[in-house]
Amino acid sequence: DAGCGSGYGDHILLATCQQVIGVDKSPEAIEYAQWKADKQRASHRLDYLVADLSDFKVEQPVDAIVCVEVIEHLTVQDQARALECFTKALVPHAGVLAITTPKRDEKGGPMTAHHLHEFSEDEFEAFLNIYFEEVAFDDPKDFSIPPQFLLARCSGARR
């Protein structure tokens, strides 16, 4: 879970995953996520890593990376570095990235002041195609995600 924050999504992922690794640059968020995992007796299936998404490594390649509403909080340069890290962290030829981001407002302004770089749908697809051979967009409403968000599944990491 790239940009896991307090670990909320990690517990959802445990419903279908054997093991979840949460990565966030905030030591306080990771400390809380670990506390919550310990309290819910899930820490044997949850690992946490304090790291910046633009510069992290995992010990073993992972089957999937989930990045929910995080990429828009990074600078353009850090977005590129994060995707490079993702491609290196995924199992070669089989790993999948599931990533969401809000669509950039047609007027060009960010959704919030905390978003450093938002994408139009075409820009997001072009960006992801730099790093992945296959990029498919799912309908956000199929996953109870508001329609102003983009949801992409990426596979075939380019290394």
Coordinates of C-alpha atoms in Angstrom, one line a residue:
D1 CA 0.0 0.0 0.0
A2 CA 2.0 2.9 -1.3
G3 CA 1.2 6.0 0.7
C4 CA -0.6 4.0 3.3
G5 CA -1.0 6.8 5.9
S6 CA -2.6 5.4 9.0
G7 CA -3.1 2.0 7.5
Y8 CA -6.9 2.2 6.9
G9 CA -6.7 0.6 3.5
D10 CA -4.3 -2.1 4.6
H11 CA -7.0 -3.8 6.7
I12 CA -9.3 -3.8 3.7
L13 CA -6.5 -5.3 1.6
L14 CA -6.1 -8.1 4.1
A15 CA -9.5 -9.5 3.0
T16 CA -7.9 -10.7 -0.2
C17 CA -4.1 -10.5 0.4
Q18 CA -1.9 -12.9 2.4
Q19 CA 0.5 -10.2 3.4
V20 CA 0.4 -6.4 3.1
I21 CA 3.3 -3.9 3.2
G22 CA 2.4 -0.3 4.0
V23 CA 4.8 2.4 2.9
D24 CA 4.5 6.0 4.0
K25 CA 7.0 8.8 4.7
S26 CA 5.4 9.9 7.9
P27 CA 6.9 8.1 10.9
E28 CA 3.9 9.1 13.0
A29 CA 1.4 7.6 10.5
I30 CA 3.4 4.3 10.4
E31 CA 3.7 4.2 14.2
Y32 CA -0.1 4.5 14.4
A33 CA -0.7 1.9 11.6
Q34 CA 1.6 -0.5 13.5
W35 CA -0.2 0.2 16.8
K36 CA -3.5 -0.5 15.1
A37 CA -2.3 -3.7 13.5
D38 CA -1.0 -4.9 16.8
K39 CA -4.2 -4.0 18.6
Q40 CA -6.3 -5.9 15.9
R41 CA -3.8 -8.9 16.1
A42 CA -3.1 -8.5 12.4
S43 CA 0.6 -7.5 12.7
H44 CA 1.7 -11.0 11.5
R45 CA 0.2 -10.1 8.1
L46 CA 1.1 -6.4 8.0
D47 CA 4.6 -4.9 7.6
Y48 CA 5.3 -1.2 7.6
L49 CA 8.1 0.8 6.1
V50 CA 8.9 4.5 6.7
A51 CA 10.1 5.6 3.3
D52 CA 9.5 8.2 0.6
L53 CA 7.7 6.7 -2.4
S54 CA 10.3 8.4 -4.7
D55 CA 13.1 6.4 -3.0
F56 CA 12.0 3.0 -1.5
K57 CA 13.0 -0.6 -2.0
V58 CA 11.4 -3.9 -0.9
E59 CA 13.4 -7.0 0.1
Q60 CA 11.3 -9.3 -2.1
P61 CA 9.4 -8.4 -5.2
V62 CA 5.6 -7.9 -4.6
D63 CA 2.7 -9.1 -6.6
A64 CA 0.8 -5.9 -6.5
I65 CA 1.1 -2.3 -5.5
V66 CA -2.0 -0.2 -4.6
C67 CA -1.6 3.6 -4.7
V68 CA -4.8 5.3 -3.7
E69 CA -5.0 9.1 -4.1
V70 CA -1.3 9.7 -3.5
I71 CA 0.4 10.4 -6.8
E72 CA -1.1 13.9 -7.1
H73 CA 0.6 14.9 -3.8
L74 CA 4.0 14.4 -5.4
T75 CA 6.0 16.8 -7.6
V76 CA 6.4 15.9 -11.2
Q77 CA 9.9 14.6 -10.6
D78 CA 8.9 12.6 -7.6
Q79 CA 6.0 11.1 -9.5
A80 CA 8.5 9.8 -12.1
R81 CA 10.8 8.5 -9.4
A82 CA 7.9 6.8 -7.6
L83 CA 6.8 4.9 -10.7
E84 CA 10.4 3.8 -11.3
C85 CA 10.4 2.4 -7.7
F86 CA 7.1 0.7 -8.3
T87 CA 8.3 -1.1 -11.4
K88 CA 11.4 -2.3 -9.6
A89 CA 9.4 -3.5 -6.6
L90 CA 6.9 -5.6 -8.7
V91 CA 7.4 -9.2 -9.6
P92 CA 8.8 -9.2 -13.1
H93 CA 6.2 -9.8 -15.9
A94 CA 3.4 -10.5 -13.4
G95 CA 3.2 -7.6 -10.9
V96 CA 0.2 -5.2 -11.1
L97 CA -0.1 -1.6 -10.1
A98 CA -3.6 -0.3 -9.1
I99 CA -3.6 3.4 -8.9
T100 CA -6.2 6.2 -8.5
T101 CA -5.9 9.9 -8.8
P102 CA -8.5 12.7 -9.3
K103 CA -9.0 14.0 -12.8
R104 CA -7.6 17.5 -13.2
D105 CA -10.3 20.1 -13.2
E106 CA -11.1 21.3 -16.7
K107 CA -10.2 24.8 -15.6
G108 CA -6.7 23.5 -14.7
G109 CA -6.8 24.3 -11.0
P110 CA -6.0 21.6 -8.4
M111 CA -8.7 20.0 -6.4
T112 CA -7.0 21.1 -3.2
A113 CA -3.9 23.1 -2.4
H114 CA -2.2 19.9 -1.3
H115 CA -2.1 18.5 -4.8
L116 CA 1.1 19.3 -6.5
H117 CA 0.4 17.8 -9.9
E118 CA -3.0 16.5 -11.2
F119 CA -3.5 14.7 -14.5
S120 CA -6.1 14.8 -17.2
E121 CA -7.1 11.2 -18.3
D122 CA -4.9 11.4 -21.4
E123 CA -1.9 12.7 -19.5
F124 CA -2.3 10.0 -16.8
E125 CA -2.5 7.3 -19.4
A126 CA 0.6 8.6 -21.3
F127 CA 2.5 8.9 -18.0
L128 CA 1.6 5.3 -16.9
N129 CA 2.5 4.0 -20.4
I130 CA 6.1 5.2 -19.9
Y131 CA 6.4 2.6 -17.1
F132 CA 4.0 -0.2 -18.1
E133 CA 3.2 -2.1 -21.2
E134 CA -0.5 -2.4 -20.4
V135 CA -2.6 0.3 -18.9
A136 CA -6.4 -0.2 -18.5
F137 CA -8.9 2.1 -16.9
D138 CA -11.7 0.7 -14.8
D139 CA -15.0 2.5 -14.3
P140 CA -14.6 4.1 -10.8
K141 CA -18.3 3.6 -9.9
D142 CA -17.7 -0.2 -10.1
F143 CA -15.5 0.2 -7.0
S144 CA -17.6 2.9 -5.2
I145 CA -15.1 5.6 -6.3
P146 CA -16.5 9.0 -7.2
P147 CA -16.6 9.7 -11.0
Q148 CA -14.1 12.5 -10.9
F149 CA -11.3 10.0 -10.1
L150 CA -9.3 7.8 -12.5
L151 CA -8.6 4.2 -11.6
A152 CA -5.9 2.4 -13.6
R153 CA -4.6 -1.1 -13.6
C154 CA -1.1 -1.4 -14.9
S155 CA 0.9 -4.5 -15.8
G156 CA 4.1 -5.4 -17.7
A157 CA 6.5 -3.2 -15.8
R158 CA 9.1 -1.7 -18.1
R159 CA 12.5 -1.9 -16.4

